[in-house]
PDB file of C-alpha atoms in Angstrom:
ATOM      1  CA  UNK A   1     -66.437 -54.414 181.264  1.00 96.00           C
ATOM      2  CA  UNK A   2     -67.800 -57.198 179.363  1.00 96.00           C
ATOM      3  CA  UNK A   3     -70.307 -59.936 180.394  1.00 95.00           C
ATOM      4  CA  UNK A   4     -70.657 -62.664 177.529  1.00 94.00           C
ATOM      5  CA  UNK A   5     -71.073 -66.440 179.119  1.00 93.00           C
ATOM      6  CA  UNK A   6     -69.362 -67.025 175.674  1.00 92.00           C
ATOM      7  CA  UNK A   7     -65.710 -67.200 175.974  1.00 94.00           C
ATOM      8  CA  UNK A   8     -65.221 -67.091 172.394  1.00 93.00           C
ATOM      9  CA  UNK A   9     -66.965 -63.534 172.332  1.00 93.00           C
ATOM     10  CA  UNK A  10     -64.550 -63.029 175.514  1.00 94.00           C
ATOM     11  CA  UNK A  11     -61.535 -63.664 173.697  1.00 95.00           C
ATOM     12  CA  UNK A  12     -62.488 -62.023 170.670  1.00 93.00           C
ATOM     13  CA  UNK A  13     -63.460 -58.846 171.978  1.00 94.00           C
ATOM     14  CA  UNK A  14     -60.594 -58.784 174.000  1.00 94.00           C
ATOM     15  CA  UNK A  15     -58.094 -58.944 171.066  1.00 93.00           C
ATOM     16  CA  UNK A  16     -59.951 -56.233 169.463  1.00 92.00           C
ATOM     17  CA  UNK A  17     -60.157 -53.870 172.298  1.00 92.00           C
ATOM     18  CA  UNK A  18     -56.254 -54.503 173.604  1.00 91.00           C
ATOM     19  CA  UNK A  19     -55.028 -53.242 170.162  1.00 90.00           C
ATOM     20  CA  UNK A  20     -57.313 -50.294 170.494  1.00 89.00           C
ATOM     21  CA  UNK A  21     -55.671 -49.518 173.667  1.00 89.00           C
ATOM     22  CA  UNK A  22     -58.186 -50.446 176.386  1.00 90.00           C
ATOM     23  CA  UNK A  23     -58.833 -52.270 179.762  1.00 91.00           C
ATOM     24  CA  UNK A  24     -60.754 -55.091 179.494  1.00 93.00           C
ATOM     25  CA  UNK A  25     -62.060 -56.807 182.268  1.00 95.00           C
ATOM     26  CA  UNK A  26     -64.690 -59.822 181.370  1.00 95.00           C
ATOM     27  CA  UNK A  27     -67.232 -62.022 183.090  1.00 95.00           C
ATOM     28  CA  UNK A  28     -68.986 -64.534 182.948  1.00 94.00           C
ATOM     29  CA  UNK A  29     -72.471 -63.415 183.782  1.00 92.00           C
ATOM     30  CA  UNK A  30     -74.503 -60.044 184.703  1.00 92.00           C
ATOM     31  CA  UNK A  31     -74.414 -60.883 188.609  1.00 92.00           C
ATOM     32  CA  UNK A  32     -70.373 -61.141 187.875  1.00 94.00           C
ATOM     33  CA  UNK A  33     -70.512 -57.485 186.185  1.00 94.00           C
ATOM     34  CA  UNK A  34     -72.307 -56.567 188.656  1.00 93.00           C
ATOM     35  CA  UNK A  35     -70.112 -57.554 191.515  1.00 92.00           C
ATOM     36  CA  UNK A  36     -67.464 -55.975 189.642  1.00 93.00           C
ATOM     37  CA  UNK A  37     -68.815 -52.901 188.691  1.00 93.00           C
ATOM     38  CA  UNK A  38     -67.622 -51.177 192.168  1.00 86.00           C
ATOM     39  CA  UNK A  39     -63.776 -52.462 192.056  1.00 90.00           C
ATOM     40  CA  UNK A  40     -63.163 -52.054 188.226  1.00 91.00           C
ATOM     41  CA  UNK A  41     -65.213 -49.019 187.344  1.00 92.00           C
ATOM     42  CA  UNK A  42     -65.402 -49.358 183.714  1.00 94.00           C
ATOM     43  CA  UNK A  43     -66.056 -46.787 181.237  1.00 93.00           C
ATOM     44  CA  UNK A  44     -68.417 -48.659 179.301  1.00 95.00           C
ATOM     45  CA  UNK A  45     -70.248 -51.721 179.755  1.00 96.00           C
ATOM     46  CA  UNK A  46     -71.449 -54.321 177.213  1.00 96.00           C
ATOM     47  CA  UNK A  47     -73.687 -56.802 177.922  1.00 95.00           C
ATOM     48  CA  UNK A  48     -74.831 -60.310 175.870  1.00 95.00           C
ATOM     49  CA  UNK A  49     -78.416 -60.239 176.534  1.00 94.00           C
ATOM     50  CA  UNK A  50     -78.759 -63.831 176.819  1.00 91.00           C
ATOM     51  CA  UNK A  51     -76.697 -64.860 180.226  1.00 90.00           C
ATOM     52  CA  UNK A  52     -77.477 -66.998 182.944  1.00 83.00           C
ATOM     53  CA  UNK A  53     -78.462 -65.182 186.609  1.00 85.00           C
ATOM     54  CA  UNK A  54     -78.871 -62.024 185.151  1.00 92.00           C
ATOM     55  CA  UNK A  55     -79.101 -61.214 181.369  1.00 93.00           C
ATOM     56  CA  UNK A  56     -77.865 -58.162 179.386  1.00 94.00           C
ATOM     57  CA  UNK A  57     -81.757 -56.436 180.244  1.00 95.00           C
ATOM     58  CA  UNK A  58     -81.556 -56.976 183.552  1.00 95.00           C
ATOM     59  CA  UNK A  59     -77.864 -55.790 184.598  1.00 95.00           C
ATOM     60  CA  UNK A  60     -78.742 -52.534 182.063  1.00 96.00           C
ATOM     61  CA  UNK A  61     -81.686 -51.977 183.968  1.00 96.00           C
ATOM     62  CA  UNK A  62     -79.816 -52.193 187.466  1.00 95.00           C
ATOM     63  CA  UNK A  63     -76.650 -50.142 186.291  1.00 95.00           C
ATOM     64  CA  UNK A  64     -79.405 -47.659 185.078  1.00 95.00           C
ATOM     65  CA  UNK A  65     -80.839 -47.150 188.222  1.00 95.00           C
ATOM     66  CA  UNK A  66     -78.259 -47.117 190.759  1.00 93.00           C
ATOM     67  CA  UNK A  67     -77.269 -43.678 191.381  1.00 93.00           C
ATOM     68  CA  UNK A  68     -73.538 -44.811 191.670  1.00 92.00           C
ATOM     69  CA  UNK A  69     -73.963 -46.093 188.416  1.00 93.00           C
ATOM     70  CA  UNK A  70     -76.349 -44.785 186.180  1.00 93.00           C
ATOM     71  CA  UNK A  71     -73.893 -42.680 183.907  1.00 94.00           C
ATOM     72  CA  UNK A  72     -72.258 -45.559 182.853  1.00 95.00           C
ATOM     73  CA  UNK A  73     -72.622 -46.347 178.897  1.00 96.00           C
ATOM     74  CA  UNK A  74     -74.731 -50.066 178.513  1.00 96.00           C
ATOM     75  CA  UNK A  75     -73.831 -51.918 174.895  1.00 96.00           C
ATOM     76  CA  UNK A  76     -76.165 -54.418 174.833  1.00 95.00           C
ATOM     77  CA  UNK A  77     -75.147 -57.303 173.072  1.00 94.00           C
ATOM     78  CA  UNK A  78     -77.387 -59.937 170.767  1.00 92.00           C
ATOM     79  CA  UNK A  79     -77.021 -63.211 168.801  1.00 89.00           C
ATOM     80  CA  UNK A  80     -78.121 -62.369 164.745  1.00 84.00           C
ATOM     81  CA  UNK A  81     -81.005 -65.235 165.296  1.00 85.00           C
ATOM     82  CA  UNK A  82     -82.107 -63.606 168.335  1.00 82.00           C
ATOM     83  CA  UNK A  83     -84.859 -60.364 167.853  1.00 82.00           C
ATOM     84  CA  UNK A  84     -84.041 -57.346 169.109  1.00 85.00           C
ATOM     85  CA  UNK A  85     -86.310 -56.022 171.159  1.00 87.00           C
ATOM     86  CA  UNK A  86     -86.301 -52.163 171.297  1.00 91.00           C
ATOM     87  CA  UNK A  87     -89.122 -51.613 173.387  1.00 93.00           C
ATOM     88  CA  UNK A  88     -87.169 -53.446 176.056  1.00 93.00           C
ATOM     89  CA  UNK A  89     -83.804 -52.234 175.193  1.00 93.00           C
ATOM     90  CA  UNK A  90     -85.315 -48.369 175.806  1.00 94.00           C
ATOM     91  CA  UNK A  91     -86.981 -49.302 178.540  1.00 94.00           C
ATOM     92  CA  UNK A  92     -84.124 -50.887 180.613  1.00 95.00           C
ATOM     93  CA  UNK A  93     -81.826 -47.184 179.352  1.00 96.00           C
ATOM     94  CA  UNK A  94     -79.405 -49.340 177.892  1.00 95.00           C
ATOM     95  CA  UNK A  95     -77.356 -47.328 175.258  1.00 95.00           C
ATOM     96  CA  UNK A  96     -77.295 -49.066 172.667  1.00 94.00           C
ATOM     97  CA  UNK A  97     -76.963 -52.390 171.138  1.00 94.00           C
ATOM     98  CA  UNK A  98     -74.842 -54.497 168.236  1.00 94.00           C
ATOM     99  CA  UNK A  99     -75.532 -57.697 166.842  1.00 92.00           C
ATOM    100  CA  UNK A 100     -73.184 -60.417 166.787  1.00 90.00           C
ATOM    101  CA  UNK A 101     -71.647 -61.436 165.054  1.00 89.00           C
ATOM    102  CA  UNK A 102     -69.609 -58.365 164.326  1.00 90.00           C
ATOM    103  CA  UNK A 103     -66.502 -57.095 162.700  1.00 91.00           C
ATOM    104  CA  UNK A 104     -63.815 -55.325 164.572  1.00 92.00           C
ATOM    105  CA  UNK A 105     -64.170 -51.861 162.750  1.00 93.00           C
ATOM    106  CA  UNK A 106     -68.464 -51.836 163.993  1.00 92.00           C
ATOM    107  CA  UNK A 107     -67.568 -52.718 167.334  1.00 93.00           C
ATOM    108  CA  UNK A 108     -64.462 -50.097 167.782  1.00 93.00           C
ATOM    109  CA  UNK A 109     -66.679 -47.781 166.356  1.00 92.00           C
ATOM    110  CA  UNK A 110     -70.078 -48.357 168.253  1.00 92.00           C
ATOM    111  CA  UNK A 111     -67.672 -48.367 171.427  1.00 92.00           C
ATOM    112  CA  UNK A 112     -66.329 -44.435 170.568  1.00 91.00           C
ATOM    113  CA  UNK A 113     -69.632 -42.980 169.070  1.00 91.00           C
ATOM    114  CA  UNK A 114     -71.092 -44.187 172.644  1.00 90.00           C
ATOM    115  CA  UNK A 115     -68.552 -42.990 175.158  1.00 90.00           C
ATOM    116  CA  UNK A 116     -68.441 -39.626 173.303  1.00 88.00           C
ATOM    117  CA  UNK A 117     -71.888 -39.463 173.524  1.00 83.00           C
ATOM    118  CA  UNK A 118     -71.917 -40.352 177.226  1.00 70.00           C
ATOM    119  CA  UNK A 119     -69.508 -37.653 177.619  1.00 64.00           C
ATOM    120  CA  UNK A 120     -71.033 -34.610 175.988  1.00 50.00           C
ATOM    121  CA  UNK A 121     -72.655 -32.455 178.402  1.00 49.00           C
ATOM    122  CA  UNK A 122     -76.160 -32.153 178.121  1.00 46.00           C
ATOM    123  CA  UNK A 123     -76.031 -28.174 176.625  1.00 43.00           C
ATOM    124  CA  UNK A 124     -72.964 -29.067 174.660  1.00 47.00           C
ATOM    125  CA  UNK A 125     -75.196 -31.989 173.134  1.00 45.00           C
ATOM    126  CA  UNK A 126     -77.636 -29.568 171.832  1.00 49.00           C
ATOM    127  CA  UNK A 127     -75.301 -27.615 170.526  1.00 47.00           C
ATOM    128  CA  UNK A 128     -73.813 -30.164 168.117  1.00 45.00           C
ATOM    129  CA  UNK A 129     -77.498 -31.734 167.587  1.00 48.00           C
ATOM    130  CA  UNK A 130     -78.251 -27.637 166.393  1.00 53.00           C
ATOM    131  CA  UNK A 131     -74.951 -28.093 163.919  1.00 47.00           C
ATOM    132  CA  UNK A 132     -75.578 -31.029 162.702  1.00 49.00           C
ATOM    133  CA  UNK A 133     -78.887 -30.128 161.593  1.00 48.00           C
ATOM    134  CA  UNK A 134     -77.031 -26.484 160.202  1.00 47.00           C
ATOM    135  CA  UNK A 135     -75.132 -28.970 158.291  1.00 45.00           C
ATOM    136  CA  UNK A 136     -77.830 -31.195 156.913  1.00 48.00           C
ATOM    137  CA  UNK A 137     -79.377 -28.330 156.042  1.00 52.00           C
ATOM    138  CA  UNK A 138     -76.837 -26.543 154.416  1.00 50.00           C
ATOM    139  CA  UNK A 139     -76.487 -30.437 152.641  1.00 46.00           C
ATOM    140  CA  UNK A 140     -79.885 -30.427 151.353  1.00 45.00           C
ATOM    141  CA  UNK A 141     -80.037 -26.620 150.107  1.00 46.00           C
ATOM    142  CA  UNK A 142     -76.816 -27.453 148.197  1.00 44.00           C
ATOM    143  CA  UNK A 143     -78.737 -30.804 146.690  1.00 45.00           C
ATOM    144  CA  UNK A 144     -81.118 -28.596 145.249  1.00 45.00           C
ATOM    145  CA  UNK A 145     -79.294 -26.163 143.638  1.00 41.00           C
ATOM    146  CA  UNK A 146     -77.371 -29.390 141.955  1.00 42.00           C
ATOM    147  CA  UNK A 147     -80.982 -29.826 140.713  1.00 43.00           C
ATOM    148  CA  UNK A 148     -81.091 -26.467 139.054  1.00 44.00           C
ATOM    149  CA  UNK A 149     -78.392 -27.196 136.981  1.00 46.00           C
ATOM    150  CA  UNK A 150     -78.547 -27.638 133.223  1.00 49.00           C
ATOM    151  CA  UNK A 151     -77.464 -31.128 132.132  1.00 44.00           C
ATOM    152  CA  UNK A 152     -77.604 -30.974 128.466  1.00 47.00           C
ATOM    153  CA  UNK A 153     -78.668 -33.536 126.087  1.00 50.00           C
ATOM    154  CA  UNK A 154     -76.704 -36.019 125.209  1.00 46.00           C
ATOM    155  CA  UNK A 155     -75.510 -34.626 121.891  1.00 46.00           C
ATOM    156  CA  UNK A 156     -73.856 -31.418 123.270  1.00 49.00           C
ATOM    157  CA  UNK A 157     -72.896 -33.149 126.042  1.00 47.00           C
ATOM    158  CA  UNK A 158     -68.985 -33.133 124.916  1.00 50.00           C
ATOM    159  CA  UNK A 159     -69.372 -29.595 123.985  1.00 49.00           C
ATOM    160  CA  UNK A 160     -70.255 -29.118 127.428  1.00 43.00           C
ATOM    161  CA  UNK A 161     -68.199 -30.704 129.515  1.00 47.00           C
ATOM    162  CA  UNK A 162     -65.166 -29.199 127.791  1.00 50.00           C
ATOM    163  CA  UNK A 163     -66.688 -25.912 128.826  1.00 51.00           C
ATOM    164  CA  UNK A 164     -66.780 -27.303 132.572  1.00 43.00           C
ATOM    165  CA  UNK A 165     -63.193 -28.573 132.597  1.00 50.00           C
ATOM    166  CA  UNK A 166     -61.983 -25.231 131.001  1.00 50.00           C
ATOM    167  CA  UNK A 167     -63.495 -23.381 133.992  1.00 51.00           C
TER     168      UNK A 167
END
């Protein structure tokens, strides 16, 4: 579901998302998304945060607190001349947020890092947050043993990078 009073934004977003295989279904305003929330039942929402009725804040902070509602993903979106204000956006639980204007590849992407994020269960969550750190780890241990290795001076440095290739 998207709420944008811009109908370019409308448009474009809707060419990106149809070729990425999803239902769109846009509005005009938050008090439009949120009349529609019921019938369409979206999988995601994003939201400009400068509307008239009801901005982007506001309809986060209602989706976020209706029990019907409250697991659905909120994309806030904002104007690259407009701050964003994080205080706000973590008070209101939206998800997250992306700055327009954007290209195609950012928004696609923001879209599937947030619904599998929605998705994970909260145990499963930790589980991957405990990996990834494993990883990073296992990153940074490896970084330092690349800083144990020998790098010699320029002079025998053909010498020894014919002994590295021959290995």
């Amino acid at each position: 579901l998207l709420a944008d009073d811009s109908i370019t934004i409308q448009k474009v977003v809707e060419l990106i998302l149809a070729e990425e295989g999803f239902e769109i279904k846009s509005v005009n305003s938050g008090q439009e998304a949120l009349d529609a929330v019921e019938s369409f039942q979206p999988d995601i929402i994003l939201a400009d945060v400068d509307m008239p009725n009801m901005n982007g804040y506001q309809l986060s902070e209602r989706i976020k607190t209706n029990e019907a509602t409250k697991n659905v993903p909120v994309v806030l979106l904002t104007g690259a001349f407009e701050p964003v204000d994080h205080e706000l956006i973590q008070q209101v639980r939206a998800d997250d947020f992306l700055i327009k204007p954007f290209e195609s590849q950012d928004l696609i992407s923001k879209l599937n890092a947030t619904l599998t994020s929605s998705t994970v269960p909260a145990a499963e969550a930790e589980t991957v947050a405990e990996t990834e750190a494993v990883v990073a780890e296992d990153a940074s241990e490896e970084e330092d043993l690349w800083s144990l290795e020998e790098i010699p001076e320029t002079a025998e440095m053909e010498g020894w990078a014919e002994e590295v290739l021959d290995e």
